[in-house]
CSV table of C-alpha atoms and ligand atoms in Angstrom, one decimal:
chain,number,residue,atom,x,y,z
A,1,MET,CA,37.7,-34.1,36.1
A,2,SER,CA,35.2,-33.6,38.9
A,3,THR,CA,35.3,-30.3,40.9
A,4,GLU,CA,36.7,-32.2,43.9
A,5,GLU,CA,39.5,-33.7,41.8
A,6,ASP,CA,40.1,-30.3,40.2
A,7,THR,CA,40.5,-28.6,43.7
A,8,ASN,CA,42.8,-31.4,44.8
A,9,ALA,CA,44.9,-31.1,41.7
A,10,GLN,CA,45.1,-27.3,42.3
A,11,LYS,CA,46.2,-27.9,45.9
A,12,HIS,CA,48.8,-30.3,44.7
A,13,HIS,CA,50.1,-27.8,42.3
A,14,LEU,CA,50.6,-25.3,45.0
A,15,GLY,CA,52.2,-27.9,47.3
A,16,ILE,CA,49.4,-27.8,49.9
A,17,ALA,CA,48.1,-31.3,49.4
A,18,LYS,CA,46.6,-32.8,52.6
A,19,TYR,CA,48.5,-35.5,54.5
A,20,GLY,CA,47.4,-38.9,55.6
A,21,GLU,CA,46.9,-39.8,59.3
A,22,GLY,CA,50.5,-40.9,60.0
A,23,ALA,CA,52.7,-38.9,62.3
A,24,LEU,CA,54.4,-36.0,60.5
A,25,SER,CA,58.2,-36.2,60.1
A,26,TYR,CA,60.8,-34.2,58.2
A,27,ASN,CA,61.1,-37.0,55.6
A,28,ASN,CA,57.4,-37.5,55.0
A,29,TYR,CA,56.5,-33.8,55.1
A,30,LEU,CA,59.1,-33.1,52.4
A,31,LYS,CA,58.5,-36.3,50.5
A,32,VAL,CA,62.2,-37.0,50.6
A,33,GLU,CA,61.9,-40.6,49.5
A,34,GLU,CA,59.8,-39.6,46.4
A,35,LEU,CA,62.3,-36.8,45.6
A,36,LYS,CA,65.2,-39.2,45.7
A,37,ASN,CA,63.5,-41.5,43.3
A,38,LEU,CA,63.0,-38.9,40.6
A,39,GLN,CA,66.5,-39.0,39.1
A,40,VAL,CA,66.5,-41.5,36.2
A,41,CYS,CA,69.7,-41.7,34.2
A,42,MET,CA,69.6,-42.3,30.4
A,43,SER,CA,73.2,-43.6,30.3
A,44,GLU,CA,73.7,-47.3,30.6
A,45,PRO,CA,75.5,-48.1,32.8
A,46,PRO,CA,74.7,-44.7,34.5
A,47,HIS,CA,77.5,-42.2,34.0
A,48,HIS,CA,78.9,-40.8,37.3
A,49,ASP,CA,78.1,-37.2,36.2
A,50,GLU,CA,74.6,-37.7,35.0
A,51,PRO,CA,72.9,-37.3,38.5
A,52,LEU,CA,74.6,-33.9,38.8
A,53,PHE,CA,73.1,-32.9,35.4
A,54,ILE,CA,69.6,-34.1,36.3
A,55,ILE,CA,69.6,-32.7,39.9
A,56,ILE,CA,70.7,-29.2,38.8
A,57,HIS,CA,68.0,-29.1,36.2
A,58,GLN,CA,65.4,-30.4,38.7
A,59,THR,CA,66.3,-27.8,41.3
A,60,TYR,CA,66.0,-25.0,38.6
A,61,GLU,CA,62.5,-26.3,37.8
A,62,LEU,CA,61.5,-26.3,41.5
A,63,TRP,CA,62.6,-22.7,41.9
A,64,PHE,CA,60.8,-21.9,38.6
A,65,LYS,CA,57.7,-23.4,40.1
A,66,LEU,CA,57.9,-21.1,43.2
A,67,ILE,CA,58.7,-18.1,41.0
A,68,LEU,CA,55.5,-18.6,39.0
A,69,HIS,CA,53.6,-19.0,42.2
A,70,GLU,CA,55.0,-15.6,43.5
A,71,ILE,CA,54.5,-13.8,40.2
A,72,ASP,CA,50.9,-14.9,40.0
A,73,GLU,CA,50.3,-13.6,43.5
A,74,ALA,CA,52.1,-10.3,42.7
A,75,MET,CA,49.8,-9.9,39.7
A,76,ARG,CA,46.7,-10.6,41.7
A,77,LEU,CA,47.8,-8.0,44.3
A,78,LEU,CA,48.6,-5.5,41.6
A,79,ASN,CA,45.1,-5.9,40.2
A,80,GLU,CA,43.8,-5.2,43.7
A,81,GLY,CA,46.0,-2.1,43.9
A,82,ASN,CA,48.1,-3.5,46.7
A,83,VAL,CA,51.4,-2.2,45.4
A,84,VAL,CA,53.4,-2.7,48.6
A,85,ARG,CA,52.7,-6.4,49.0
A,86,ALA,CA,53.1,-7.1,45.3
A,87,THR,CA,56.5,-5.4,45.4
A,88,TRP,CA,57.4,-7.6,48.4
A,89,PHE,CA,56.8,-10.8,46.5
A,90,MET,CA,58.6,-9.5,43.4
A,91,ARG,CA,61.6,-8.8,45.7
A,92,ARG,CA,61.5,-12.5,46.6
A,93,VAL,CA,61.5,-13.5,43.0
A,94,ALA,CA,64.4,-11.3,42.1
A,95,THR,CA,66.4,-12.6,45.2
A,96,ILE,CA,65.9,-16.2,44.1
A,97,PHE,CA,67.2,-15.4,40.7
A,98,LYS,CA,70.1,-13.4,42.0
A,99,GLN,CA,71.3,-15.5,44.9
A,100,VAL,CA,70.5,-19.0,43.5
A,101,LEU,CA,69.7,-19.3,39.9
A,102,VAL,CA,72.4,-17.1,38.4
A,103,ASN,CA,75.1,-18.7,40.6
A,104,GLN,CA,74.3,-22.3,40.7
A,105,ILE,CA,74.8,-22.9,37.0
A,106,HIS,CA,78.5,-22.7,37.7
A,107,ILE,CA,78.4,-26.0,39.6
A,108,LEU,CA,78.3,-27.6,36.1
A,109,GLU,CA,81.9,-26.4,35.5
A,110,THR,CA,83.0,-29.2,37.9
A,111,MET,CA,81.9,-31.6,35.1
A,112,MET,CA,84.7,-32.1,32.6
A,113,PRO,CA,83.7,-31.6,28.9
A,114,VAL,CA,84.8,-35.2,28.2
A,115,ASP,CA,82.6,-36.5,31.0
A,116,PHE,CA,79.6,-34.6,29.6
A,117,LEU,CA,80.3,-36.2,26.2
A,118,GLY,CA,80.0,-39.6,28.0
A,119,PHE,CA,76.2,-39.2,28.2
A,120,ARG,CA,75.2,-36.1,26.1
A,121,SER,CA,74.2,-38.1,23.0
A,122,LYS,CA,71.6,-39.9,25.2
A,123,LEU,CA,69.8,-36.6,25.9
A,124,ASN,CA,68.9,-35.9,22.2
A,125,PRO,CA,66.4,-34.2,21.4
A,126,ALA,CA,65.6,-33.0,24.9
A,127,SER,CA,66.8,-29.4,25.4
A,128,GLY,CA,66.5,-26.4,27.7
A,129,PHE,CA,64.4,-25.0,24.8
A,130,GLN,CA,61.6,-27.1,26.2
A,131,SER,CA,61.6,-25.8,29.7
A,132,SER,CA,58.0,-24.8,29.8
A,133,GLN,CA,58.3,-23.1,33.2
A,134,PHE,CA,61.2,-21.0,32.0
A,135,ARG,CA,59.0,-19.9,29.0
A,136,GLU,CA,56.1,-19.2,31.4
A,137,ILE,CA,58.4,-16.9,33.4
A,138,GLU,CA,59.4,-15.1,30.2
A,139,PHE,CA,55.7,-14.8,29.2
A,140,ALA,CA,54.6,-13.7,32.7
A,141,ALA,CA,57.3,-11.1,32.9
A,142,GLY,CA,56.2,-9.7,29.5
A,143,MET,CA,58.5,-11.3,27.0
A,144,LYS,CA,55.9,-13.0,24.9
A,145,GLU,CA,57.1,-14.7,21.7
A,146,PRO,CA,54.5,-16.9,20.2
A,147,ARG,CA,57.2,-18.8,18.2
A,148,ILE,CA,58.2,-20.5,21.5
A,149,MET,CA,54.9,-22.5,21.3
A,150,GLN,CA,56.4,-24.8,18.6
A,151,PHE,CA,58.6,-26.5,21.2
A,152,PHE,CA,55.6,-27.9,23.0
A,153,ALA,CA,53.6,-29.2,19.9
A,154,ASN,CA,53.9,-32.8,21.2
A,155,GLU,CA,52.8,-32.0,24.8
A,156,PRO,CA,49.1,-31.0,24.7
A,157,ALA,CA,48.7,-30.3,28.4
A,158,THR,CA,51.9,-28.1,28.5
A,159,LEU,CA,50.8,-26.4,25.3
A,160,ALA,CA,47.4,-25.5,26.8
A,161,GLN,CA,49.1,-24.1,30.0
A,162,MET,CA,51.5,-22.1,27.8
A,163,GLN,CA,48.7,-20.7,25.7
A,164,LYS,CA,46.9,-19.6,28.9
A,165,ARG,CA,50.0,-17.8,30.0
A,166,LEU,CA,50.5,-16.3,26.6
A,167,ASP,CA,46.9,-15.0,26.5
A,168,GLN,CA,46.7,-13.6,30.1
A,169,PRO,CA,48.1,-10.2,31.1
A,170,SER,CA,51.7,-10.1,32.0
A,171,LEU,CA,53.5,-8.2,34.8
A,172,SER,CA,54.3,-5.6,32.3
A,173,ASP,CA,50.6,-5.1,31.5
A,174,ALA,CA,49.7,-5.0,35.2
A,175,PHE,CA,52.4,-2.4,35.8
A,176,TYR,CA,51.3,-0.1,33.1
A,177,GLU,CA,47.6,-0.6,34.0
A,178,LEU,CA,48.5,0.5,37.5
A,179,LEU,CA,50.2,3.6,36.1
A,180,ILE,CA,47.1,4.4,34.1
A,181,ALA,CA,45.0,4.1,37.3
A,182,ARG,CA,47.4,6.6,38.9
A,183,GLY,CA,46.8,9.1,36.1
A,184,PHE,CA,49.9,8.5,33.9
A,185,ALA,CA,49.3,8.8,30.2
A,186,VAL,CA,50.7,5.5,29.0
A,187,ALA,CA,49.6,2.6,26.8
A,188,ALA,CA,48.9,-0.6,28.8
A,189,THR,CA,50.1,-2.9,26.0
A,190,ILE,CA,52.0,-2.0,22.8
A,191,ALA,CA,51.7,-4.1,19.7
A,192,GLU,CA,55.4,-4.7,19.0
A,193,ASP,CA,56.1,-4.0,15.3
A,194,GLU,CA,58.1,-1.6,13.1
A,195,SER,CA,55.3,1.0,13.0
A,196,GLU,CA,55.6,4.7,13.9
A,197,ALA,CA,52.7,4.2,16.3
A,198,CYS,CA,54.7,1.6,18.2
A,199,VAL,CA,57.8,3.9,18.5
A,200,GLU,CA,55.6,6.8,19.6
A,201,ALA,CA,53.9,4.7,22.3
A,202,HIS,CA,57.3,3.7,23.8
A,203,GLU,CA,58.5,7.3,23.7
A,204,GLN,CA,55.3,8.4,25.5
A,205,ARG,CA,55.9,5.8,28.2
A,206,VAL,CA,59.4,6.9,28.7
A,207,LYS,CA,58.2,10.5,29.0
A,208,GLU,CA,55.7,9.5,31.7
A,209,LEU,CA,58.2,7.3,33.5
A,210,ARG,CA,60.6,10.2,33.7
A,211,LYS,CA,58.2,11.8,36.3
A,212,ILE,CA,58.7,8.7,38.6
A,213,TYR,CA,62.4,8.4,38.0
A,214,GLU,CA,63.1,12.2,38.4
A,215,GLN,CA,61.1,12.4,41.6
A,216,PRO,CA,61.4,9.0,43.3
A,217,GLU,CA,60.3,10.2,46.7
A,218,LYS,CA,57.0,11.6,45.4
A,219,TYR,CA,56.1,8.2,43.7
A,220,TYR,CA,58.1,5.9,46.0
A,221,ASP,CA,55.8,2.9,45.8
A,222,LEU,CA,55.8,3.0,42.0
A,223,TYR,CA,59.5,3.6,41.9
A,224,GLU,CA,60.2,0.6,44.2
A,225,LEU,CA,57.9,-1.7,42.2
A,226,ALA,CA,59.6,-0.5,38.9
A,227,GLU,CA,63.0,-1.3,40.4
A,228,THR,CA,62.0,-4.8,41.4
A,229,LEU,CA,60.8,-5.4,37.8
A,230,ILE,CA,64.2,-4.2,36.6
A,231,ASP,CA,65.9,-6.5,39.2
A,232,LEU,CA,64.0,-9.4,37.7
A,233,ASP,CA,64.9,-8.4,34.1
A,234,GLU,CA,68.5,-7.8,35.0
A,235,ASN,CA,68.8,-11.2,36.7
A,236,ILE,CA,67.2,-13.1,33.8
A,237,ALA,CA,69.7,-11.4,31.5
A,238,LEU,CA,72.5,-12.3,34.0
A,239,TRP,CA,71.3,-15.9,34.1
A,240,ARG,CA,71.5,-15.9,30.2
A,241,THR,CA,75.0,-14.5,30.4
A,242,HIS,CA,76.2,-17.1,33.0
A,243,HIS,CA,74.4,-20.0,31.2
A,244,VAL,CA,76.0,-19.2,27.8
A,245,THR,CA,79.4,-18.9,29.3
A,246,VAL,CA,79.1,-22.2,31.1
A,247,VAL,CA,77.8,-23.8,27.8
A,248,GLU,CA,80.8,-22.5,25.9
A,249,ARG,CA,83.1,-23.8,28.5
A,250,ILE,CA,81.6,-27.3,28.4
A,251,ILE,CA,80.6,-27.9,24.7
A,252,GLY,CA,82.3,-25.0,22.9
A,253,PHE,CA,80.6,-24.2,19.6
A,254,LYS,CA,78.9,-27.6,19.2
A,255,LYS,CA,75.2,-27.6,18.1
A,256,GLY,CA,72.6,-27.8,20.9
A,257,THR,CA,70.6,-30.9,21.5
A,258,GLY,CA,67.5,-28.8,20.7
A,259,GLY,CA,68.9,-28.2,17.2
A,260,SER,CA,70.0,-24.6,17.6
A,261,GLU,CA,73.6,-23.5,16.7
A,262,GLY,CA,74.3,-23.5,20.4
A,263,VAL,CA,76.4,-20.7,21.8
A,264,GLY,CA,75.8,-18.4,18.8
A,265,TYR,CA,72.0,-18.7,19.3
A,266,LEU,CA,72.3,-18.2,23.1
A,267,ARG,CA,74.4,-15.1,22.6
A,268,SER,CA,71.7,-13.6,20.4
A,269,THR,CA,69.3,-13.8,23.4
A,270,LEU,CA,71.4,-11.7,25.7
A,271,VAL,CA,69.8,-8.4,24.6
A,272,LYS,CA,66.2,-9.6,25.5
A,273,ARG,CA,64.4,-7.3,27.9
A,274,SER,CA,60.8,-7.4,29.4
A,275,TYR,CA,60.7,-3.7,30.3
A,276,PRO,CA,62.6,-1.8,27.6
A,277,ASP,CA,61.0,1.5,28.6
A,278,LEU,CA,62.1,1.1,32.2
A,279,TRP,CA,65.7,0.6,30.9
A,280,ASN,CA,65.4,3.6,28.4
A,281,VAL,CA,64.1,6.0,31.0
A,282,ARG,CA,67.6,6.1,32.5
A,283,THR,CA,69.0,7.7,29.3
A,284,ALA,CA,66.2,10.2,29.3
A,285,ILE,CA,66.1,11.5,32.9
A,286,GLU,CA,67.6,14.9,33.8
A,287,LEU,CA,67.9,16.8,37.1
B,301,HEM,C1,76.0,-28.8,30.5
B,301,HEM,C2,75.1,-27.9,30.8
B,301,HEM,C3,74.3,-27.2,29.7
B,301,HEM,C4,74.5,-27.1,28.4
B,301,HEM,C5,75.6,-27.7,27.6
B,301,HEM,C6,73.4,-26.4,27.8
B,301,HEM,C7,73.2,-26.1,26.5
B,301,HEM,C8,72.2,-25.4,26.0
B,301,HEM,C9,72.1,-25.0,24.6
B,301,HEM,C10,73.1,-25.4,23.5
B,301,HEM,C11,70.9,-24.4,24.4
B,301,HEM,C12,70.3,-23.8,23.1
B,301,HEM,C13,69.2,-24.7,22.7
B,301,HEM,C14,69.5,-26.0,22.0
B,301,HEM,O1,69.8,-26.0,20.8
B,301,HEM,O2,69.5,-27.0,22.7
B,301,HEM,C15,70.3,-24.2,25.7
B,301,HEM,C16,69.2,-23.5,26.0
B,301,HEM,C17,68.6,-23.4,27.2
B,301,HEM,N1,69.1,-24.0,28.4
B,301,HEM,FE1,70.8,-25.0,28.6
B,301,HEM,N2,72.6,-26.0,28.9
B,301,HEM,C18,73.1,-26.5,30.0
B,301,HEM,C19,72.5,-26.4,31.3
B,301,HEM,C20,71.3,-25.8,31.6
B,301,HEM,C21,70.7,-25.6,32.9
B,301,HEM,C22,71.3,-26.2,34.2
B,301,HEM,C23,69.5,-25.0,32.7
B,301,HEM,C24,68.6,-24.7,33.8
B,301,HEM,C25,67.3,-24.5,33.7
B,301,HEM,C26,69.3,-24.7,31.3
B,301,HEM,C27,68.3,-24.1,30.7
B,301,HEM,C28,68.2,-23.7,29.4
B,301,HEM,C29,67.1,-22.9,28.9
B,301,HEM,C30,65.9,-22.3,29.6
B,301,HEM,C31,67.4,-22.7,27.5
B,301,HEM,C32,66.6,-21.9,26.5
B,301,HEM,C33,67.2,-20.5,26.4
B,301,HEM,C34,66.5,-19.6,25.4
B,301,HEM,O3,66.0,-20.1,24.4
B,301,HEM,O4,66.5,-18.4,25.6
B,301,HEM,N3,70.5,-25.2,30.7
B,301,HEM,N4,71.1,-24.8,26.7
């Protein structure tokens, strides 16, 4: 790709592509016609409920795109030491999760289990497992599981993008780097294993985080940032809880189209956290 094409592709990715010469209108600015043509049913004849299923997933993916855009900016600002503005964008991310993503999954409960069965078999083997943007959000937040990469083995461009996200620092890394710059004795990253060194590194972090959580006014910018990270973590966990409940209501304990055992697998993910030390500090603090 030439540099010019590269820049155009980047602009497109961020949604700032240049318009042609025609007069601007609501419909052409928002590409409404193009949007309306992006729902392609797999059922034949199209099942009445399949557009609902497609549109709800597409809207999730659009919000995921914006969330990644905001997280990238927050990380850039954190690297510059601009904590206030980074916190502002993280507040936006947490609000999108809380007000939209956690709640909208329940719209699917207006689809009868028998209606979902009317087109479910056509979706095999596509699955939420393969939502690369959801995985990128997990990685960017700090929840890096290399095993996830297997789901993208047949999609080279996606795999490369995921690898980039896996290799680059996460919000968790940026947060602890910031603490180090402010004089706190914490590890920026911790190799997660069963070793004593790993346990000690987490204990040391909690010890240092206590200073912030026991005197929030003294460290208010760090406290506020930490709480927006917790907001994001909490709302990802809440999304998982709402999603698995809706899944149970619609398909019970049937296996997933991605090959997992379904509800049993999804329940096992409910304990995942990006910032375990920020959760643990609450147990440790004292007056
Ligand atoms: C009828 C509605 C839905 C059903 C029955 C359903 C079912 C499932 C099942 C069974 C899994 C486990 C993986 C597998 O074996 O396929 C899964 C994972 C997942 N689904 Fe859904 N889902 C539904 C709607 C949605 C929606 C609207 C989203 C929005 C993005 C979504 C996103 C995901 C994600 C990201 C995962 C991976 C979770 C993880 O591994 O931690 N699902 N889903």
